[in-house]
mmCIF file with all atom_site columns, C-alpha atoms in Angstrom:
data_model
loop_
_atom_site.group_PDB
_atom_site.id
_atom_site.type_symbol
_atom_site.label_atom_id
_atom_site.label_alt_id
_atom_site.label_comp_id
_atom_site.label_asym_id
_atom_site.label_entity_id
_atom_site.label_seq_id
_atom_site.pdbx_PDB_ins_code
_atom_site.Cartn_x
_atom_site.Cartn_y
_atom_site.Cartn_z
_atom_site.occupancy
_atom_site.B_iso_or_equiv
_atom_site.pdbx_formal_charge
_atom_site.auth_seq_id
_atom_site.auth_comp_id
_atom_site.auth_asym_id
_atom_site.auth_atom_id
_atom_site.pdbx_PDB_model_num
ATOM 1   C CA . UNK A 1 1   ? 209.086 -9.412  71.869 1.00 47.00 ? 1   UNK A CA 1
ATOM 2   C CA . UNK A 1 2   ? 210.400 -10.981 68.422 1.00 46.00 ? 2   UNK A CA 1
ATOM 3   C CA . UNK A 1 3   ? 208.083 -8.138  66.218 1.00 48.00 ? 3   UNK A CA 1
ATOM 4   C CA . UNK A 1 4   ? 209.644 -5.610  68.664 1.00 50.00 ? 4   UNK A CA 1
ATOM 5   C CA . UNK A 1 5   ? 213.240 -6.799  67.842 1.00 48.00 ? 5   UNK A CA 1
ATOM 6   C CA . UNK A 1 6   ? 212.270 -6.874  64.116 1.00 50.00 ? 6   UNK A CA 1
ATOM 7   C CA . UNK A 1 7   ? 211.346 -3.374  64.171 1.00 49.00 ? 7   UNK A CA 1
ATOM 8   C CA . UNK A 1 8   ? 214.107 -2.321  65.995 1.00 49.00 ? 8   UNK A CA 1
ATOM 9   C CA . UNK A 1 9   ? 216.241 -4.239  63.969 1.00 50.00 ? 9   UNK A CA 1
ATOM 10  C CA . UNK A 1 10  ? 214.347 -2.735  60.466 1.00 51.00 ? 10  UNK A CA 1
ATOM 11  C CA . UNK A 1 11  ? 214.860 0.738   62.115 1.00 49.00 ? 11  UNK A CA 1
ATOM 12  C CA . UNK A 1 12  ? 218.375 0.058   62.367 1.00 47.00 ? 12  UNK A CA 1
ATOM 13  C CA . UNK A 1 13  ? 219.117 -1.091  58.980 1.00 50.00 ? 13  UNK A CA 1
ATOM 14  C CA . UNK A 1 14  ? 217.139 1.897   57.566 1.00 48.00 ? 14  UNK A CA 1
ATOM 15  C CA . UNK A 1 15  ? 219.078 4.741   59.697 1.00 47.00 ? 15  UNK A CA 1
ATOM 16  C CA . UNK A 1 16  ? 222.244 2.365   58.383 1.00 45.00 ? 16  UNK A CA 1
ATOM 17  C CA . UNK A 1 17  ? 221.471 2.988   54.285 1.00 45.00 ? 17  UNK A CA 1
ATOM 18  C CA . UNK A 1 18  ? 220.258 6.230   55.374 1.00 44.00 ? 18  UNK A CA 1
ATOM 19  C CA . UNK A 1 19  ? 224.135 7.936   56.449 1.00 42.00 ? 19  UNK A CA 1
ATOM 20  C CA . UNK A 1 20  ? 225.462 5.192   53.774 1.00 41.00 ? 20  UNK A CA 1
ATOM 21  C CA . UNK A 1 21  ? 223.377 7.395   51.236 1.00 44.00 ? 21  UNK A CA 1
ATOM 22  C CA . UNK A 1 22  ? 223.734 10.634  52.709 1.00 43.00 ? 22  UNK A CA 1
ATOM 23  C CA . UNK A 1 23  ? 227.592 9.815   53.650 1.00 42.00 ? 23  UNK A CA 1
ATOM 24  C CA . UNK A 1 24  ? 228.155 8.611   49.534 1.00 45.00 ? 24  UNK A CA 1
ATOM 25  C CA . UNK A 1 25  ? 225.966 11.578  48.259 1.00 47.00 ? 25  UNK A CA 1
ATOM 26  C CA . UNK A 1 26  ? 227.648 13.926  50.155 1.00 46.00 ? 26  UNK A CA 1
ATOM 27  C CA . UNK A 1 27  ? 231.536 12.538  48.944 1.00 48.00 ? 27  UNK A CA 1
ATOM 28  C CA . UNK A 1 28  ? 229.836 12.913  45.220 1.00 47.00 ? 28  UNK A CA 1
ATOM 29  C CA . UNK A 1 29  ? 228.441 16.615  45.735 1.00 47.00 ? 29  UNK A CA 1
ATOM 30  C CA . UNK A 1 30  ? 232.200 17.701  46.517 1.00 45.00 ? 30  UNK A CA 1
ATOM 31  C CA . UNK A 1 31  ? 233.770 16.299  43.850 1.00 49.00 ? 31  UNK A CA 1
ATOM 32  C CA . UNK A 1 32  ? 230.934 17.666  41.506 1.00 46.00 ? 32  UNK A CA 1
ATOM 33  C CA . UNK A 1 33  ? 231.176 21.142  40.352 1.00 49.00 ? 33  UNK A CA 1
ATOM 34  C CA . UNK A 1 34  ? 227.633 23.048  40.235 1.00 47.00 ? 34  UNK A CA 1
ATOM 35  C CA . UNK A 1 35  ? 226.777 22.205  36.645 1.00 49.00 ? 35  UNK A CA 1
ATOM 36  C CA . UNK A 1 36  ? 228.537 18.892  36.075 1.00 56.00 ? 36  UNK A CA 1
ATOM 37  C CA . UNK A 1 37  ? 226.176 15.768  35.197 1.00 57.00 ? 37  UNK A CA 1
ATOM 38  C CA . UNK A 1 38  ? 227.376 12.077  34.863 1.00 59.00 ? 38  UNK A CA 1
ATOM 39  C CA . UNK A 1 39  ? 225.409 8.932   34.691 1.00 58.00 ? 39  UNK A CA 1
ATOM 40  C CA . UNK A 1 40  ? 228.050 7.577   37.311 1.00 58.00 ? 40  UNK A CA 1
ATOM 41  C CA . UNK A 1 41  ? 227.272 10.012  39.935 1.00 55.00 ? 41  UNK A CA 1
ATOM 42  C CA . UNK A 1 42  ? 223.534 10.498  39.527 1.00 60.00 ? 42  UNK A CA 1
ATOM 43  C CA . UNK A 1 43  ? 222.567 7.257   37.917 1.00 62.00 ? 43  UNK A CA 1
ATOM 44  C CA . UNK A 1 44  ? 225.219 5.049   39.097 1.00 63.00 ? 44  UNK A CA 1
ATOM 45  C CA . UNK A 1 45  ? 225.906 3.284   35.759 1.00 73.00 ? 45  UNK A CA 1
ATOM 46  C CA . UNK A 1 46  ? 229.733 3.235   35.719 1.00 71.00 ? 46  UNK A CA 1
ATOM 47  C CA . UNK A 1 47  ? 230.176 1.102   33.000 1.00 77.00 ? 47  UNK A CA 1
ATOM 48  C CA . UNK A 1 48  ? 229.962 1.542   28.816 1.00 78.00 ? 48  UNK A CA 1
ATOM 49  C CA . UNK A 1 49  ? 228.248 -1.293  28.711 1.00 84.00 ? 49  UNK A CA 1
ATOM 50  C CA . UNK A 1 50  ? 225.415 -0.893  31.076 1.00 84.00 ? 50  UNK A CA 1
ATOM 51  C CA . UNK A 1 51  ? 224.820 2.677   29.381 1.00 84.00 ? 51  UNK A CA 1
ATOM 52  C CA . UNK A 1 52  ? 224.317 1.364   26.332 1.00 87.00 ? 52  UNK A CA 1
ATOM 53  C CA . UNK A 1 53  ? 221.880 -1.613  27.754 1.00 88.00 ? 53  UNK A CA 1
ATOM 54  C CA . UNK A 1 54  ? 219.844 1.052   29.456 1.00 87.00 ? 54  UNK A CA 1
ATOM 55  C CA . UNK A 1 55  ? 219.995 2.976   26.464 1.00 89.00 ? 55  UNK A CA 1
ATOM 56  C CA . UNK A 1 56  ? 218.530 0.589   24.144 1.00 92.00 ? 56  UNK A CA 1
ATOM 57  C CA . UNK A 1 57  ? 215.697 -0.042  26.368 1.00 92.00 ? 57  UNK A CA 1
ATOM 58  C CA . UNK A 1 58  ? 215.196 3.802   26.642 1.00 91.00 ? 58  UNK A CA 1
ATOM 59  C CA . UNK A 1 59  ? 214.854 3.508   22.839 1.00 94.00 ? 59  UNK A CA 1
ATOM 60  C CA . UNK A 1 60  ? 212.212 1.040   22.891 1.00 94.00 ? 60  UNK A CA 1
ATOM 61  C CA . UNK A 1 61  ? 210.305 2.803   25.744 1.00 93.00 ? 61  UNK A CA 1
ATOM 62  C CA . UNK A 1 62  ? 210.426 5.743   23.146 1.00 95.00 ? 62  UNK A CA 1
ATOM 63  C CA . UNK A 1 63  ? 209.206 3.670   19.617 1.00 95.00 ? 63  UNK A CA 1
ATOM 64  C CA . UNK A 1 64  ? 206.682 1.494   22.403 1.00 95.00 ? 64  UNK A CA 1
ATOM 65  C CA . UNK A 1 65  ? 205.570 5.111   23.554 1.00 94.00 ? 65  UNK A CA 1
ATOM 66  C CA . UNK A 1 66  ? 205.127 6.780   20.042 1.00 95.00 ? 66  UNK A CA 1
ATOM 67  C CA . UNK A 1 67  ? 203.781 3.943   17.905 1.00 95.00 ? 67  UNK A CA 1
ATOM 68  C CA . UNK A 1 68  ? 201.291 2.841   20.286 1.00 95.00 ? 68  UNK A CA 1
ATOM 69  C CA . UNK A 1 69  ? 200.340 6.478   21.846 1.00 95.00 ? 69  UNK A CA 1
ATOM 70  C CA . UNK A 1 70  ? 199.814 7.640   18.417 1.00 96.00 ? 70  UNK A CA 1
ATOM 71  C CA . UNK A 1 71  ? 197.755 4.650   17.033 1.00 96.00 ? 71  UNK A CA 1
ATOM 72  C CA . UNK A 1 72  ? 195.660 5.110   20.193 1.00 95.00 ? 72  UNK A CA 1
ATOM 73  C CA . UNK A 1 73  ? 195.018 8.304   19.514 1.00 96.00 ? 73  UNK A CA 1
ATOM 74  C CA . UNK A 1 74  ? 194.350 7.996   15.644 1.00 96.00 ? 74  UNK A CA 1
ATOM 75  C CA . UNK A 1 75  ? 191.962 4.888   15.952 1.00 95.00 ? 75  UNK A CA 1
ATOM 76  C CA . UNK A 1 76  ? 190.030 6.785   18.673 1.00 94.00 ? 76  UNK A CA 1
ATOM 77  C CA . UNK A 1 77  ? 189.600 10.472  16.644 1.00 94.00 ? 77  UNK A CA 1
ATOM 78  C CA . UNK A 1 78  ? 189.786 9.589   13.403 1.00 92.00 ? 78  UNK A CA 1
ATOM 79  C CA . UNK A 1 79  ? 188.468 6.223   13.081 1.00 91.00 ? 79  UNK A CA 1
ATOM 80  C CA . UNK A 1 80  ? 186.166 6.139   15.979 1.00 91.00 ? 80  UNK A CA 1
ATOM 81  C CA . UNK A 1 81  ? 187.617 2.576   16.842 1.00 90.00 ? 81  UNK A CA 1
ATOM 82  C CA . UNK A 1 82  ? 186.784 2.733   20.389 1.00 89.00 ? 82  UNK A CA 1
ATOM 83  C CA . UNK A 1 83  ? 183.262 1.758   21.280 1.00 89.00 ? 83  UNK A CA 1
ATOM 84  C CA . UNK A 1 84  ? 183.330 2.524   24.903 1.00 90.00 ? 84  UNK A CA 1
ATOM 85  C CA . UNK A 1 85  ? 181.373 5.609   26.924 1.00 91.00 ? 85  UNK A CA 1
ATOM 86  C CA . UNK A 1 86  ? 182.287 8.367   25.440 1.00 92.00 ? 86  UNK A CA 1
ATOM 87  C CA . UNK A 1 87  ? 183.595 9.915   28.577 1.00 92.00 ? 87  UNK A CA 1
ATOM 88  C CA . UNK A 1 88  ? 185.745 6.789   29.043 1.00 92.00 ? 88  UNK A CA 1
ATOM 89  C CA . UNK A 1 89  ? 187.486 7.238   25.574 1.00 94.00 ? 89  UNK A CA 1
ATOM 90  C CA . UNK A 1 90  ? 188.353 10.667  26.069 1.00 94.00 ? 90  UNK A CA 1
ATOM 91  C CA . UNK A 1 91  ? 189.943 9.917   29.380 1.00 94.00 ? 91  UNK A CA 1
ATOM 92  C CA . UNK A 1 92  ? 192.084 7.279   27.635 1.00 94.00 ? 92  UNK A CA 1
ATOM 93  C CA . UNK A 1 93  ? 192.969 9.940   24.679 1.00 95.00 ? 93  UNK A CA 1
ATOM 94  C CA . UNK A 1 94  ? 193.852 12.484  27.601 1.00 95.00 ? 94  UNK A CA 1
ATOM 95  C CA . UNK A 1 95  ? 196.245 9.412   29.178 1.00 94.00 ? 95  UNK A CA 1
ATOM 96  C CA . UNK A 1 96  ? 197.565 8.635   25.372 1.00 95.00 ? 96  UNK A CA 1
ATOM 97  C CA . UNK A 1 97  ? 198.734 12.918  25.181 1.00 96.00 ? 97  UNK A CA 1
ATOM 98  C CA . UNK A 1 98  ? 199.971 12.505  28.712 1.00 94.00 ? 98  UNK A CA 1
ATOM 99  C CA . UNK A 1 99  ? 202.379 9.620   28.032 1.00 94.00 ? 99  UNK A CA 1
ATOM 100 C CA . UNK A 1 100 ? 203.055 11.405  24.874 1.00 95.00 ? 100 UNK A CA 1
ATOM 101 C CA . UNK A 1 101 ? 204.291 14.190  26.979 1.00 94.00 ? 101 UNK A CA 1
ATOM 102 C CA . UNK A 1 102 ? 205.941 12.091  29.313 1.00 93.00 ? 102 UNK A CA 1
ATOM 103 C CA . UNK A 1 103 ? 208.167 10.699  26.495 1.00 94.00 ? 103 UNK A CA 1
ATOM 104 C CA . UNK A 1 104 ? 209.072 14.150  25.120 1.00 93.00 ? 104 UNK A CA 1
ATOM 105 C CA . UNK A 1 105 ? 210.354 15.350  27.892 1.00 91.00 ? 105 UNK A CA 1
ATOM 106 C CA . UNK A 1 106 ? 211.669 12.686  30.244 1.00 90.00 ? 106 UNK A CA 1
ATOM 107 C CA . UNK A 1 107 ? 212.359 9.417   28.183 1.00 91.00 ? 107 UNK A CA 1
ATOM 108 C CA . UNK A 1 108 ? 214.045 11.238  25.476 1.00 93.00 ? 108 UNK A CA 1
ATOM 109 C CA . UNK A 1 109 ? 216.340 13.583  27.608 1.00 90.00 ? 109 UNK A CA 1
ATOM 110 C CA . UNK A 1 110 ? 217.384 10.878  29.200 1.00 87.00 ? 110 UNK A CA 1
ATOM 111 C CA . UNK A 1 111 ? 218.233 8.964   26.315 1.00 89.00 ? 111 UNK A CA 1
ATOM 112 C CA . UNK A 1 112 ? 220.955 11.690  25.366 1.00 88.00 ? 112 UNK A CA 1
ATOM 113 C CA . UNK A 1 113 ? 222.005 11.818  28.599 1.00 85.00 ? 113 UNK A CA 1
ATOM 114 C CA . UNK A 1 114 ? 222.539 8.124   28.795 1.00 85.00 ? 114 UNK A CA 1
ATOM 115 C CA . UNK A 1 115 ? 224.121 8.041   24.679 1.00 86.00 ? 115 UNK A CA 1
ATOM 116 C CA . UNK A 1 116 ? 226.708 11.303  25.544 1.00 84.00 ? 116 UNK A CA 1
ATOM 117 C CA . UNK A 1 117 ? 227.175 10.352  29.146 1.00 81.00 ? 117 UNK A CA 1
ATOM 118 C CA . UNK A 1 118 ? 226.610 13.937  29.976 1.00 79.00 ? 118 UNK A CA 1
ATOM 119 C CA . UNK A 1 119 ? 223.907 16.510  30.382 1.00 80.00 ? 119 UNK A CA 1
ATOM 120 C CA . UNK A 1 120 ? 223.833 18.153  26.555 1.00 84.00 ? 120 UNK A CA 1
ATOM 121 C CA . UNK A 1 121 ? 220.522 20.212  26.570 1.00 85.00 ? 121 UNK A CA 1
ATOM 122 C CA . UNK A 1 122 ? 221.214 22.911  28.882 1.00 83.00 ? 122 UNK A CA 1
ATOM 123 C CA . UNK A 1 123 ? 220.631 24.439  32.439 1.00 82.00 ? 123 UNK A CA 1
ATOM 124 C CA . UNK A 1 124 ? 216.788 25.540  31.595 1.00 86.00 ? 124 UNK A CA 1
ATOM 125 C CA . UNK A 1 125 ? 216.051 22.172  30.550 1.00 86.00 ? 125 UNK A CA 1
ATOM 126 C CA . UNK A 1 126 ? 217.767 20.274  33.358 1.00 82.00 ? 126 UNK A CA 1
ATOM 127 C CA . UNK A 1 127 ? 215.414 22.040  35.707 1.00 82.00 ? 127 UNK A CA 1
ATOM 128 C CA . UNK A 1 128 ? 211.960 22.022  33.822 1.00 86.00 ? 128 UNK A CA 1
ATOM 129 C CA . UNK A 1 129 ? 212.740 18.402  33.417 1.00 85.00 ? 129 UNK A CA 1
ATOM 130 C CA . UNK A 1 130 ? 212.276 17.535  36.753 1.00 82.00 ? 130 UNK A CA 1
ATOM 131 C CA . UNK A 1 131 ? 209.110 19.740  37.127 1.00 87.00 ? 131 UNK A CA 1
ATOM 132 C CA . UNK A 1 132 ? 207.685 18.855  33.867 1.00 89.00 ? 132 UNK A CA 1
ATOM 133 C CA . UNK A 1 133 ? 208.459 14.634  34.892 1.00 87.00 ? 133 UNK A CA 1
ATOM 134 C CA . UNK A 1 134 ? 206.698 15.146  37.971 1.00 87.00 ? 134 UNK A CA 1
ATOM 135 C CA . UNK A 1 135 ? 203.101 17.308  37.224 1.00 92.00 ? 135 UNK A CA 1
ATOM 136 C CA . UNK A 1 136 ? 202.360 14.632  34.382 1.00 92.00 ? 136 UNK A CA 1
ATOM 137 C CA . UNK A 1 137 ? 203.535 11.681  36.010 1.00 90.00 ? 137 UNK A CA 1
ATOM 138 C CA . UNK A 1 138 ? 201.046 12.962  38.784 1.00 91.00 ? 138 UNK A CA 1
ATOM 139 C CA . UNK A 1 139 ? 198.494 13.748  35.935 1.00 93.00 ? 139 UNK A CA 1
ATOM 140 C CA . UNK A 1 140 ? 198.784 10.609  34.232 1.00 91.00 ? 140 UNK A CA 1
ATOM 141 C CA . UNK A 1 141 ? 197.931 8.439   37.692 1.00 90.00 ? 141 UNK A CA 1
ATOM 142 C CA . UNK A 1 142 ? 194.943 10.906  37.779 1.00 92.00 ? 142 UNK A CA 1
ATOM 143 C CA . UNK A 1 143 ? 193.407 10.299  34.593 1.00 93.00 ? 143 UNK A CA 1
ATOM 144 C CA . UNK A 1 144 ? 194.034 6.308   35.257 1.00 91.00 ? 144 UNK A CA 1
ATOM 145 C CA . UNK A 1 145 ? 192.142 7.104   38.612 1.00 90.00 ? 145 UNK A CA 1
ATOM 146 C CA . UNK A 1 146 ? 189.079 8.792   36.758 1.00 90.00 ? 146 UNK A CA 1
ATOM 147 C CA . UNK A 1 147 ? 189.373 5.947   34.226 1.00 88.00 ? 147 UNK A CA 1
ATOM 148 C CA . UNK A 1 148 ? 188.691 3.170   36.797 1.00 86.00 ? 148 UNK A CA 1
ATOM 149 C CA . UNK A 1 149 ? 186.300 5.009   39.139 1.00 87.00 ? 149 UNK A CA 1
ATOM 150 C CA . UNK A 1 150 ? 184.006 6.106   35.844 1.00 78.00 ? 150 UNK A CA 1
#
């Protein structure tokens, strides 16, 4: 009876945040016009303050990304640092391009985004961003897959 009531209950609260959500989203898709972007509608980030917070860790997500991608990547091809099967280091150089990729054209677009508190790049980018995002964010758990099952 009690894990009944629970998932009743669970149910309940989910359809509740559901037509919260779809109620809120709906209120901000009328006051949008087709091309406007703001990091208070689609992020929620109303304030200068937290923009600039998220920004700054964007920022180090990016130098993180690049320093440690690229050292990866030199110490493995250049160097031959890695002493690991070589099937195993190539998998890890294919993740190292991947993230690479991932920073290029997620991390960083957002990072304007969140700096101008508007969508500067452009209509064709808006929309390859999300495709782009999501094949190597599906590639990258892929090649961590292969890496752990080889």
């Amino acid at each position: 009876y009690q894990r009944r009531v629970r998932g009743l209950l669970l149910v309940f609260i989910v359809k509740l945040s559901f037509v919260a959500k779809s109620s809120t989203s709906r209120d901000t898709m009328l006051r949008l016009r087709d091309n406007e972007y703001s990091n208070r509608t689609v992020h929620g980030i109303e304030s200068g303050t937290n923009r600039f917070i998220w920004a700054g860790y964007f920022l180090f997500v990016i130098l993180s990304s690049l320093i440690g991608d690229t050292t990866i990547l030199i110490a493995s091809i250049k160097y031959n640092a890695i002493k690991l099967q070589k099937v195993i280091v190539i998998v890890i150089q294919h993740i190292a391009v991947c993230d690479l990729m991932v920073t290029v054209t997620s991390v960083i677009p957002i990072l304007f985004s969140l700096i101008t508190n508007e969508w500067v790049l452009g209509n064709f980018l808006c929309y390859s961003n999300f495709y782009l995002t999501y094949y190597l964010y599906v590639a990258g758990l892929l090649l961590i897959c292969n890496m752990t099952t080889s």
